[in-house]
Amino acid sequence: MTDSERPPSSLSNRDIADVFDTVADMLQLKGEIIHRILAYRRAAESIRELPRDIKTVYAEGQLESIDNVGGTLAEKITELLTTGELTFLNKLKAELPETLVSVLRINGVGPKKAMQFYKELGISTVPELEAAAREGRLAPLPGMGAKSEKKIIEGIEALSRQSSRVRIDIATSTAEGILAQLLALPQALWGNVAGSTRRGRATIGDLDLLVCSRDAAPIMDLFVNMPNVATIHGHGPTKSSVELLNGLQCDLRVLPPENYGAALVYFTGSQAHNITLRALAQEQGYTLNEWAFTATDGSGKQILCEKEEEVYQQLGLDWIPPELREDRGEIEAARAHQLPRLIEIGDIKSDLHMHTEWSDGKLTVREMAERARLRGFQHICITDHTQSLGIANGLTVERLLAQREEIRKVDAEMSAAHNFRVFQGVEMEIRADGNLDYPDEVLAELDFVIASLHVSLRQERAVITQRLLNAIRNPHVDMIGHPRGQLIPDREPADLDMDAVFAAAKETDTVLEINANPHRLDLDDAHARRAVELGIKLAIDCDAHAPDEFELLRYGIATARRGWVKATDVINTWSTDEFVRWLKR
Ligand code: DGT
Ligand code: CA
Ligand code: CA
Ligand code: ZN
């Protein structure tokens, strides 16, 4: 059989994306230039998110129509699809063991350290590294020490914790899709997504669904027979459990109205929140479980709650929003009637961070503005990448000025027609050496300046913290985008001294972002809460690169609510006038 007759291999979009990520990791280990590495990473991401089977795109001869795939990468995809192998990766594997890339997933282990462990101790896997760390064999290496060794053990532990969790957007759309199917049945009265998804955590272990009905059987039957079920783990009258094709486990409980409130509280969790509620119930002479309150005096008296408000009321508490239910002080606040009025999606009037065709976005300035207006916003900032992020087609000063003309034109028109404003910002690179990507005189002419870290995120604490502080202290920088640089679930945040970052942000009135993209959710809930306590202003932005990405706002809002953030803490709740006044401060 000749090559051209060979049937396409069975590699999926995901397999090819994984190969490209491995290539990127191997290049990183070899110390290749960042552009080359990013080219593979971005292609991997585009292929992973491609809504069509890559084999079909290949058959149509359209591989180069995939974002971030040019001629060279199209050839590599072709090779993979026709031979199942990649010569380039095989060559890399001859130089370094492929397993070494897994070591890079540990927080605190960058390419340099990974190579050091490999060359000096022959370590090429995570278990080998863990054994060496636990035996104290890493500490004596140059540049290491006991502290770094301990951090590596912690990083390995964190890795094993995170690996089986999925992103909130995947969990939410899966759970809401299933619930909608179940609620379409005439026997279903109402229902909820519960568990960590309802609490809006950034990552989700499994899905928990609740449906209210007096006739569970047809609901359970539909649930276990859904086309996206891979395995049925349980099929009972009150509880069923399945594993879905996408690997997620999903539990369903069906309850009659009189038990629904207690069940919803119980299965929303968190476990720590539930334990504290139960202790409160005990003090009042009741046990509280997923069904009801039951008197502990032996009388068998029960208190049934249809609504979860009744459960909280019975315990002398105000109703607690699910995002707060982590036993982090919400129960005390609810008892004192001092829960914060948390920010809601309807409070948001603007988005201050988005990309257009001028860098790596998909839409023009006008299209983006029109989308944002229809989404209900009153003003936006267009914030494309800047020159040193070449892989994202970052703007040179010359192109920045050309873009300004376009933005001013769209602004004038939309301002006249719809009272909608379009401002020119940038998302400016903080370069690896700590310098900003534009000189002050260029920054001074912009309406809104975001500074972000995208490269060299593994620098050591003092170095990377100083980079961020330089940006915060620049008088033209208004906001820091996705401050900690994490990517969910694979990349741990940069090793920043967040106390120093907060202090500088507070002192300079620099806004910190909660980036709503579910890959980021950065600041996270805990840091957002700390920032608000310190009186730092926050923004919640979608970082939209494509038309439907304003819909990601809900995840940023959930993260903010988990951080006890109020509308008054967030500058996107300001009217256009308030925003303009602040820009001129
Ligand atoms: P996950 O799935 O790891 O993202 O987190 P959750 O919170 O969804 O946890 P999950 O699915 O194990 O259980 C759902 C809820 O059920 C949990 O938030 C609280 C409740 N729950 C589960 N097991 C226990 C338990 O042993 N004790 C108590 N008090 N509550 C529990
Ligand atoms: Ca769960
Ligand atoms: Ca569960
Ligand atoms: Zn951005």
Coordinates of C-alpha atoms and ligand atoms in Angstrom, one line a residue:
M1 CA 0.0 0.0 0.0
T2 CA 1.4 3.4 -0.9
D3 CA 1.2 6.4 1.3
S4 CA -1.6 8.1 -0.6
E5 CA -3.8 5.0 -0.4
R6 CA -3.2 4.6 3.3
P7 CA -6.5 5.2 5.2
P8 CA -6.4 8.2 7.6
S9 CA -5.4 7.2 11.1
S10 CA -8.0 7.2 13.8
L11 CA -6.4 10.2 15.6
S12 CA -9.0 12.6 17.0
N13 CA -8.9 16.4 17.3
R14 CA -7.8 15.9 20.9
D15 CA -5.1 13.4 20.0
I16 CA -3.5 15.8 17.5
A17 CA -3.8 18.7 20.0
D18 CA -2.1 16.6 22.6
V19 CA 0.7 15.8 20.2
F20 CA 1.3 19.5 19.5
D21 CA 1.2 20.3 23.2
T22 CA 3.9 17.6 23.7
V23 CA 6.0 19.1 20.9
A24 CA 5.6 22.5 22.6
D25 CA 6.7 21.0 26.0
M26 CA 9.7 19.3 24.4
L27 CA 10.7 22.5 22.7
Q28 CA 10.4 24.3 26.0
L29 CA 12.7 21.7 27.7
K30 CA 15.2 22.3 24.9
G31 CA 15.1 26.0 25.6
E32 CA 13.6 26.9 22.2
I33 CA 12.4 30.5 21.4
I34 CA 9.0 31.3 22.8
H35 CA 7.5 32.0 19.3
R36 CA 8.1 28.5 18.1
I37 CA 6.7 27.1 21.3
L38 CA 3.6 29.3 21.2
A39 CA 2.9 28.4 17.6
Y40 CA 2.4 24.8 18.6
R41 CA 0.4 25.7 21.8
R42 CA -2.0 27.9 19.9
A43 CA -2.5 25.4 17.2
A44 CA -3.2 22.8 19.9
E45 CA -5.8 25.0 21.5
S46 CA -7.5 25.8 18.2
I47 CA -7.6 22.1 17.2
R48 CA -8.9 21.1 20.7
E49 CA -11.8 23.7 20.4
L50 CA -12.5 23.0 16.7
P51 CA -16.2 22.2 16.4
R52 CA -15.6 19.8 13.5
D53 CA -13.8 16.5 13.1
I54 CA -10.3 17.5 11.9
K55 CA -10.3 14.5 9.5
T56 CA -13.2 16.1 7.6
V57 CA -11.4 19.4 7.4
Y58 CA -8.4 17.5 6.1
A59 CA -10.5 15.6 3.5
E60 CA -11.7 19.0 2.3
G61 CA -8.2 20.2 2.0
Q62 CA -9.0 23.0 4.4
L63 CA -6.5 22.4 7.2
E64 CA -5.1 25.9 6.9
S65 CA -8.5 27.4 7.5
I66 CA -8.1 26.4 11.2
D67 CA -7.0 29.2 13.4
N68 CA -3.3 29.3 14.1
V69 CA -2.6 26.5 11.6
G70 CA -0.3 27.6 8.7
G71 CA 1.4 25.6 6.0
T72 CA 4.0 24.0 8.2
L73 CA 1.5 22.8 10.8
A74 CA -0.9 21.7 8.2
E75 CA 1.8 19.4 6.8
K76 CA 2.4 18.1 10.3
I77 CA -1.3 17.4 10.8
T78 CA -1.4 15.6 7.4
E79 CA 1.5 13.5 8.4
L80 CA -0.2 12.6 11.7
L81 CA -3.5 11.8 10.0
T82 CA -1.9 9.7 7.3
T83 CA 0.9 7.9 9.2
G84 CA -0.2 8.2 12.8
E85 CA 3.2 9.6 13.6
L86 CA 5.2 12.8 13.6
T87 CA 8.8 12.6 12.4
F88 CA 9.6 15.9 14.1
L89 CA 8.4 14.6 17.5
N90 CA 10.3 11.3 17.0
K91 CA 13.4 13.3 16.5
L92 CA 12.8 15.2 19.7
K93 CA 12.1 12.0 21.6
A94 CA 15.5 10.7 20.5
E95 CA 17.1 13.6 22.3
L96 CA 14.9 13.6 25.5
P97 CA 12.5 11.2 27.1
E98 CA 8.9 12.1 26.3
T99 CA 7.8 11.5 29.9
L100 CA 9.9 14.5 31.0
V101 CA 7.1 16.8 29.8
S102 CA 4.9 15.5 32.6
V103 CA 7.3 16.9 35.1
L104 CA 6.6 20.4 33.7
R105 CA 3.0 20.2 34.9
I106 CA 4.2 20.5 38.5
N107 CA 3.9 24.0 39.9
G108 CA 7.5 25.3 40.6
V109 CA 9.2 23.1 38.0
G110 CA 10.1 24.9 34.8
P111 CA 12.1 23.7 31.9
K112 CA 15.4 24.6 33.6
K113 CA 14.7 22.6 36.7
A114 CA 13.3 19.7 34.8
M115 CA 16.5 19.5 32.7
Q116 CA 18.6 19.8 35.9
F117 CA 16.8 16.9 37.5
Y118 CA 17.1 14.9 34.4
K119 CA 20.8 15.5 33.8
E120 CA 22.0 15.2 37.3
L121 CA 19.6 12.6 38.7
G122 CA 18.3 10.8 35.6
I123 CA 14.7 11.8 36.7
S124 CA 12.2 11.7 33.8
T125 CA 8.8 11.0 35.4
V126 CA 6.7 12.6 38.2
P127 CA 6.8 9.5 40.4
E128 CA 10.7 9.5 40.1
L129 CA 10.7 13.1 41.0
E130 CA 8.4 12.6 44.0
A131 CA 10.6 9.8 45.3
A132 CA 13.7 11.9 45.0
A133 CA 12.1 14.8 46.7
R134 CA 10.8 12.7 49.6
E135 CA 14.2 11.1 50.0
G136 CA 15.8 14.6 50.2
R137 CA 17.9 14.1 47.0
L138 CA 16.8 17.4 45.3
A139 CA 17.8 19.8 48.1
P140 CA 21.6 19.4 47.7
L141 CA 21.4 20.3 44.0
P142 CA 22.7 23.7 43.0
G143 CA 20.0 26.4 43.2
M144 CA 17.6 24.1 45.2
G145 CA 17.5 23.7 49.0
A146 CA 15.0 22.3 51.4
K147 CA 12.4 24.9 50.8
S148 CA 12.3 24.4 47.0
E149 CA 12.2 20.6 47.6
K150 CA 9.2 21.0 49.9
K151 CA 7.5 23.2 47.2
I152 CA 7.9 20.5 44.6
I153 CA 6.3 17.9 46.9
E154 CA 3.4 20.3 47.4
G155 CA 3.2 20.9 43.6
I156 CA 3.0 17.1 43.0
E157 CA 0.2 16.8 45.6
A158 CA -1.7 19.7 44.0
L159 CA -1.3 18.0 40.6
S160 CA -2.9 14.8 41.7
R161 CA -5.8 16.7 43.3
Q162 CA -6.6 18.7 40.2
S163 CA -6.2 16.2 37.5
S164 CA -9.7 14.7 37.6
R165 CA -11.6 18.0 37.8
V166 CA -13.2 19.8 34.9
R167 CA -13.7 23.4 34.1
I168 CA -16.9 25.2 35.3
D169 CA -18.1 26.0 31.8
I170 CA -18.0 22.4 30.6
A171 CA -19.7 21.2 33.8
T172 CA -22.3 24.0 33.7
S173 CA -23.4 23.4 30.1
T174 CA -23.4 19.6 30.5
A175 CA -25.5 19.9 33.7
E176 CA -27.9 22.5 32.4
G177 CA -28.4 20.5 29.2
I178 CA -29.3 17.3 31.1
L179 CA -31.6 19.1 33.5
A180 CA -33.5 20.8 30.7
Q181 CA -34.2 17.3 29.2
L182 CA -35.4 16.0 32.5
L183 CA -37.6 19.0 33.3
A184 CA -39.3 18.6 29.9
L185 CA -40.9 15.4 31.3
P186 CA -44.5 16.0 32.5
Q187 CA -43.7 14.2 35.8
A188 CA -40.9 16.7 36.7
L189 CA -42.1 19.7 38.8
W190 CA -38.9 21.6 39.0
G191 CA -35.2 21.0 39.5
N192 CA -31.7 22.4 40.2
V193 CA -28.1 21.9 39.3
A194 CA -26.6 21.4 42.8
G195 CA -23.1 20.6 44.1
S196 CA -20.0 22.6 43.4
T197 CA -21.4 23.7 40.0
R198 CA -24.2 25.6 41.8
R199 CA -21.6 27.1 44.1
G200 CA -19.7 28.3 41.0
R201 CA -16.4 26.7 41.8
A202 CA -13.7 27.1 39.1
T203 CA -13.4 23.3 38.7
I204 CA -15.9 20.6 39.3
G205 CA -15.4 17.0 40.5
D206 CA -18.8 15.6 39.5
L207 CA -22.3 16.8 38.6
D208 CA -25.2 16.7 41.1
L209 CA -28.7 17.2 39.8
L210 CA -32.0 17.4 41.8
V211 CA -35.5 17.1 40.4
C212 CA -38.7 17.5 42.3
S213 CA -41.4 14.9 41.4
R214 CA -43.9 12.5 43.0
D215 CA -43.2 10.0 40.2
A216 CA -39.5 9.4 39.9
A217 CA -39.4 6.3 37.7
P218 CA -39.8 8.0 34.2
I219 CA -37.3 10.6 35.2
M220 CA -34.7 8.1 36.3
D221 CA -35.4 6.0 33.1
L222 CA -34.8 8.9 30.8
F223 CA -31.6 9.9 32.8
V224 CA -29.9 6.5 32.5
N225 CA -30.9 6.2 28.8
M226 CA -29.6 9.6 27.6
P227 CA -27.5 9.2 24.5
N228 CA -24.5 10.8 26.2
V229 CA -24.3 8.1 29.0
A230 CA -21.3 5.8 28.8
T231 CA -21.8 3.7 31.9
I232 CA -24.7 3.3 34.4
H233 CA -23.3 3.1 37.9
G234 CA -26.7 3.1 39.7
H235 CA -30.4 3.2 38.8
G236 CA -32.7 3.5 41.8
P237 CA -36.0 5.1 42.9
T238 CA -34.4 8.2 44.5
K239 CA -30.8 8.1 43.2
S240 CA -29.2 7.3 39.9
S241 CA -25.6 7.7 38.9
V242 CA -24.0 7.6 35.4
E243 CA -20.7 8.3 33.7
L244 CA -21.1 10.5 30.6
L245 CA -19.2 10.2 27.4
N246 CA -17.1 13.2 28.2
G247 CA -15.9 11.4 31.4
L248 CA -18.0 13.4 33.8
Q249 CA -19.8 11.5 36.5
C250 CA -23.4 12.7 37.1
D251 CA -25.6 12.0 40.1
L252 CA -29.4 12.5 40.0
R253 CA -31.7 12.6 43.0
V254 CA -35.5 12.8 42.6
L255 CA -37.5 14.0 45.6
P256 CA -41.1 14.9 46.5
P257 CA -41.8 18.5 47.3
E258 CA -41.9 18.1 51.1
N259 CA -38.2 17.0 51.1
Y260 CA -36.9 19.1 48.3
G261 CA -35.6 22.1 50.4
A262 CA -33.5 20.0 52.8
A263 CA -32.2 18.0 49.9
L264 CA -31.2 21.1 47.9
V265 CA -29.3 22.5 50.8
Y266 CA -27.6 19.2 51.5
F267 CA -26.6 18.5 47.9
T268 CA -25.5 22.0 47.2
G269 CA -23.0 21.7 50.0
S270 CA -20.3 22.4 50.6
Q271 CA -19.7 19.6 53.0
A272 CA -18.1 22.1 55.4
H273 CA -21.1 24.4 55.2
N274 CA -23.4 21.4 55.8
I275 CA -21.5 20.3 58.9
T276 CA -21.8 23.7 60.4
L277 CA -25.6 23.8 59.6
R278 CA -26.0 20.4 61.2
A279 CA -24.3 21.6 64.4
L280 CA -26.7 24.6 64.5
A281 CA -29.6 22.2 64.2
Q282 CA -28.3 20.1 67.0
E283 CA -28.2 23.1 69.3
Q284 CA -31.9 23.5 68.6
G285 CA -32.7 19.9 69.3
Y286 CA -32.8 18.6 65.8
T287 CA -30.8 16.5 63.4
L288 CA -30.6 17.8 59.9
N289 CA -30.0 15.4 57.0
E290 CA -30.8 15.4 53.2
W291 CA -34.5 14.7 54.0
A292 CA -35.6 16.8 56.9
F293 CA -35.1 18.1 60.4
T294 CA -35.9 15.4 63.0
A295 CA -36.3 16.1 66.7
T296 CA -33.7 14.5 68.9
D297 CA -36.0 14.1 71.9
G298 CA -37.3 10.8 70.6
S299 CA -40.7 12.2 69.7
G300 CA -40.0 11.6 66.0
K301 CA -41.2 15.1 65.2
Q302 CA -40.1 16.2 61.7
I303 CA -39.9 19.6 60.1
L304 CA -40.2 19.4 56.3
C305 CA -39.0 22.2 54.0
E306 CA -40.1 22.5 50.4
K307 CA -37.9 25.6 49.8
E308 CA -34.3 25.9 51.0
E309 CA -35.1 29.4 52.5
E310 CA -37.2 27.5 55.1
V311 CA -34.2 25.4 56.1
Y312 CA -32.2 28.6 56.7
Q313 CA -35.1 30.3 58.4
Q314 CA -35.6 27.3 60.8
L315 CA -31.9 27.7 61.8
G316 CA -32.3 31.5 62.4
L317 CA -30.3 32.4 59.3
D318 CA -30.9 34.6 56.3
W319 CA -30.9 32.6 53.0
I320 CA -27.2 32.2 51.9
P321 CA -26.3 32.5 48.2
P322 CA -24.8 29.2 47.1
E323 CA -21.5 30.8 46.1
L324 CA -20.9 31.7 49.7
R325 CA -21.5 28.2 51.1
E326 CA -18.0 27.2 52.0
D327 CA -18.0 27.8 55.7
R328 CA -15.9 30.9 55.4
G329 CA -17.9 33.1 57.7
E330 CA -21.2 33.1 55.8
I331 CA -23.2 31.4 58.5
E332 CA -22.1 34.0 61.2
A333 CA -22.9 36.8 58.7
A334 CA -26.3 35.2 57.9
R335 CA -27.2 35.0 61.6
A336 CA -26.2 38.7 62.1
H337 CA -28.2 39.7 58.9
Q338 CA -24.9 41.0 57.5
L339 CA -24.5 39.0 54.4
P340 CA -23.1 41.2 51.6
R341 CA -25.4 42.2 48.7
L342 CA -23.3 40.3 46.2
I343 CA -22.7 41.5 42.7
E344 CA -25.2 40.2 40.0
I345 CA -24.8 39.8 36.3
G346 CA -27.3 42.6 35.7
D347 CA -25.1 45.1 37.6
I348 CA -22.5 45.0 34.8
K349 CA -22.6 47.9 32.4
S350 CA -19.4 47.5 30.5
D351 CA -16.6 45.2 29.4
L352 CA -13.1 46.7 29.5
H353 CA -11.0 43.9 28.0
M354 CA -11.5 42.5 24.5
H355 CA -9.6 41.7 21.3
T356 CA -10.4 42.4 17.6
E357 CA -8.9 41.5 14.3
W358 CA -6.2 44.1 15.0
S359 CA -4.5 41.4 17.1
D360 CA -5.8 37.9 17.7
G361 CA -9.6 38.5 17.9
K362 CA -12.1 37.3 15.3
L363 CA -14.2 40.4 14.8
T364 CA -13.7 44.0 13.7
V365 CA -14.0 46.9 16.1
R366 CA -17.5 47.7 14.9
E367 CA -18.7 44.1 15.1
M368 CA -17.3 43.8 18.6
A369 CA -19.0 47.1 19.7
E370 CA -22.3 46.0 18.1
R371 CA -22.2 42.7 19.9
A372 CA -21.4 44.4 23.2
R373 CA -24.2 46.9 22.7
L374 CA -26.7 44.1 22.0
R375 CA -25.5 42.3 25.0
G376 CA -26.6 45.3 27.0
F377 CA -23.4 47.1 27.8
Q378 CA -23.1 50.9 27.7
H379 CA -19.4 51.2 26.9
I380 CA -16.4 49.0 26.1
C381 CA -12.7 49.3 25.8
I382 CA -11.0 47.7 22.8
T383 CA -7.8 46.3 24.2
D384 CA -5.7 44.5 21.6
H385 CA -2.3 42.9 22.3
T386 CA 0.9 45.0 21.9
Q387 CA 4.0 44.6 19.7
S388 CA 6.1 42.1 21.7
L389 CA 3.4 39.5 21.7
G390 CA 4.1 38.8 18.0
I391 CA 2.3 35.5 18.1
A392 CA -0.9 37.3 18.8
N393 CA -0.2 39.9 16.1
G394 CA 0.4 42.6 18.7
L395 CA 0.1 46.2 17.7
T396 CA 3.1 48.3 16.8
V397 CA 2.8 52.0 17.7
E398 CA 2.1 52.7 14.1
R399 CA -0.8 50.2 13.9
L400 CA -2.1 51.4 17.3
L401 CA -2.5 54.9 15.7
A402 CA -4.3 53.5 12.7
Q403 CA -6.6 51.6 15.0
R404 CA -7.3 54.7 16.9
E405 CA -8.9 56.3 13.8
E406 CA -11.2 53.3 13.3
I407 CA -12.2 53.3 17.0
R408 CA -12.9 57.0 17.1
K409 CA -15.1 56.7 14.0
V410 CA -17.1 53.8 15.5
D411 CA -17.3 55.6 18.8
A412 CA -18.7 58.8 17.1
E413 CA -21.3 56.9 15.2
M414 CA -22.5 54.6 18.1
S415 CA -22.3 57.4 20.6
A416 CA -24.6 59.5 18.4
A417 CA -27.0 56.7 17.5
H418 CA -27.1 54.7 20.7
N419 CA -25.4 56.6 23.4
F420 CA -22.8 53.7 23.4
R421 CA -19.1 54.6 23.8
V422 CA -16.1 52.8 22.5
F423 CA -12.7 53.6 24.1
Q424 CA -9.3 52.7 22.9
G425 CA -7.3 50.7 25.4
V426 CA -4.5 48.1 25.0
E427 CA -3.6 44.9 26.7
M428 CA 0.1 45.8 27.1
E429 CA 2.7 43.1 27.5
I430 CA 4.9 43.2 30.5
R431 CA 8.1 42.0 28.9
A432 CA 10.2 39.2 30.4
D433 CA 12.8 41.8 31.4
G434 CA 10.2 43.8 33.2
N435 CA 10.0 46.6 30.7
L436 CA 6.6 47.7 29.4
D437 CA 5.9 47.3 25.8
Y438 CA 5.1 51.0 25.0
P439 CA 6.8 54.1 26.1
D440 CA 5.0 56.5 28.5
E441 CA 4.2 59.0 25.7
V442 CA 2.3 56.4 23.8
L443 CA 0.5 55.2 26.9
A444 CA -0.6 58.7 27.8
E445 CA -2.6 58.9 24.6
L446 CA -4.7 55.8 25.4
D447 CA -8.1 55.9 27.1
F448 CA -7.4 52.7 29.2
V449 CA -4.3 50.7 29.7
I450 CA -4.3 47.1 30.8
A451 CA -0.9 45.5 31.6
S452 CA -0.7 41.7 31.6
L453 CA 1.9 39.0 32.0
H454 CA 1.8 36.4 29.2
V455 CA 5.5 35.3 29.0
S456 CA 8.1 34.0 31.4
L457 CA 5.5 33.1 34.0
R458 CA 7.9 30.7 35.7
Q459 CA 10.3 33.3 36.8
E460 CA 11.2 33.2 40.5
R461 CA 9.1 35.1 43.0
A462 CA 11.2 38.2 43.4
V463 CA 11.7 38.7 39.7
I464 CA 8.2 38.2 38.5
T465 CA 6.7 40.2 41.4
Q466 CA 9.0 43.1 40.5
R467 CA 7.8 42.9 36.9
L468 CA 4.2 43.2 38.0
L469 CA 5.0 46.0 40.4
N470 CA 6.8 48.0 37.7
A471 CA 3.6 47.9 35.7
I472 CA 1.3 48.7 38.6
R473 CA 3.5 51.7 39.5
N474 CA 3.4 53.1 36.0
P475 CA 1.0 56.1 36.2
H476 CA -0.6 55.2 32.9
V477 CA -1.4 51.6 33.7
D478 CA -5.1 51.5 34.8
M479 CA -5.5 47.7 35.3
I480 CA -3.7 44.5 35.6
G481 CA -5.2 41.7 33.4
H482 CA -5.6 38.2 34.8
P483 CA -3.0 39.0 37.5
R484 CA -1.8 35.6 38.5
G485 CA -1.4 34.0 35.1
Q486 CA -3.1 30.6 35.9
L487 CA -4.6 28.4 33.3
I488 CA -7.3 26.0 34.4
P489 CA -6.7 23.1 34.9
D490 CA -3.1 22.8 33.7
R491 CA -1.1 25.9 34.7
E492 CA -0.7 26.9 38.3
P493 CA -0.5 30.6 39.0
A494 CA 2.8 32.5 38.8
D495 CA 4.8 32.6 42.0
L496 CA 3.8 36.2 42.9
D497 CA 4.0 38.0 46.2
M498 CA 0.3 38.9 46.2
D499 CA 0.6 41.0 49.4
A500 CA 3.1 43.3 47.6
V501 CA 0.9 43.3 44.5
F502 CA -2.2 44.3 46.6
A503 CA -0.3 47.0 48.5
A504 CA 0.9 48.6 45.2
A505 CA -2.5 48.3 43.6
K506 CA -4.2 50.0 46.6
E507 CA -1.6 52.7 46.7
T508 CA -1.7 53.6 43.0
D509 CA -5.5 53.0 42.5
T510 CA -4.8 50.3 40.0
V511 CA -7.7 48.0 39.2
L512 CA -7.2 44.2 39.4
E513 CA -9.1 42.0 37.0
I514 CA -11.3 39.0 37.5
N515 CA -10.9 37.5 34.1
A516 CA -14.2 35.7 33.4
N517 CA -12.8 33.3 30.8
P518 CA -13.2 29.9 32.5
H519 CA -9.7 29.0 31.5
R520 CA -8.5 31.8 33.7
L521 CA -10.9 32.9 36.5
D522 CA -8.1 35.0 37.7
L523 CA -8.1 36.7 40.3
D524 CA -9.7 33.6 41.9
D525 CA -12.3 33.8 44.6
A526 CA -9.9 33.9 47.6
H527 CA -7.8 36.7 46.1
A528 CA -10.8 38.7 45.0
R529 CA -12.1 38.6 48.5
R530 CA -8.8 39.7 49.9
A531 CA -8.5 42.6 47.4
V532 CA -12.0 43.8 48.3
E533 CA -11.2 43.7 52.0
L534 CA -8.2 45.9 51.2
G535 CA -10.4 48.4 49.3
I536 CA -8.9 47.6 45.9
K537 CA -11.0 48.2 42.8
L538 CA -11.9 45.1 40.7
A539 CA -13.1 44.7 37.1
I540 CA -14.8 41.7 35.7
D541 CA -14.1 41.2 31.9
C542 CA -14.7 38.5 29.4
D543 CA -11.4 39.0 27.4
A544 CA -13.6 38.2 24.4
H545 CA -11.8 37.1 21.2
A546 CA -14.9 35.9 19.5
P547 CA -18.6 36.9 19.2
D548 CA -20.1 34.6 21.8
E549 CA -17.5 35.1 24.5
F550 CA -19.5 37.9 26.3
E551 CA -21.5 34.9 27.6
L552 CA -18.6 33.9 29.7
L553 CA -19.4 36.8 32.0
R554 CA -21.4 34.5 34.3
Y555 CA -18.3 32.6 35.4
G556 CA -16.5 35.8 36.3
I557 CA -19.6 36.9 38.3
A558 CA -19.7 33.5 40.0
T559 CA -16.0 33.8 41.0
A560 CA -16.6 37.4 42.2
R561 CA -19.6 36.3 44.3
R562 CA -17.5 33.5 45.8
G563 CA -15.1 36.2 46.8
W564 CA -17.9 38.2 48.6
V565 CA -17.6 40.9 45.9
K566 CA -20.3 43.6 45.9
A567 CA -21.4 45.7 42.9
T568 CA -19.7 48.7 44.4
D569 CA -16.3 47.0 44.3
V570 CA -16.4 46.5 40.5
I571 CA -15.8 49.3 38.0
N572 CA -17.8 47.6 35.3
T573 CA -20.9 48.6 37.3
W574 CA -20.1 52.3 36.7
S575 CA -22.0 54.4 34.2
T576 CA -20.1 55.7 31.3
D577 CA -19.9 59.2 33.0
E578 CA -18.5 57.7 36.2
F579 CA -15.9 55.7 34.2
V580 CA -14.8 58.7 32.1
R581 CA -14.5 60.8 35.3
W582 CA -12.3 58.1 36.8
L583 CA -10.1 57.8 33.7
K584 CA -9.4 61.6 34.0
R585 CA -8.4 61.3 37.7
Ligands
DGT1 P1 -17.1 18.3 43.7 O1 -18.1 17.3 43.1 O2 -15.9 17.6 44.2 O3 -16.7 19.4 42.8 O4 -17.8 19.0 45.0 P2 -19.2 18.9 45.5 O5 -19.3 19.9 46.6 O6 -20.2 18.9 44.4 O7 -19.2 17.5 46.3 P3 -19.9 16.1 46.0 O8 -20.4 15.9 44.6 O9 -19.1 15.1 46.6 O10 -21.2 16.2 47.0 C1 -22.3 17.1 46.7 C2 -22.7 17.7 48.0 O11 -23.3 16.7 48.8 C3 -21.6 18.3 48.8 O12 -21.3 19.6 48.4 C4 -22.1 18.2 50.2 C5 -23.0 17.0 50.2 N1 -22.2 15.9 50.7 C6 -21.7 14.9 50.1 N2 -21.1 14.0 50.9 C7 -21.3 14.5 52.1 C8 -20.9 14.1 53.5 O13 -20.3 13.1 53.7 N3 -21.2 14.9 54.5 C9 -22.0 16.1 54.3 N4 -22.3 16.8 55.3 N5 -22.3 16.5 53.1 C10 -22.0 15.7 52.0
CA2 CA -20.3 17.4 42.8
CA3 CA -21.7 14.0 43.6
ZN4 ZN -6.7 39.7 26.7

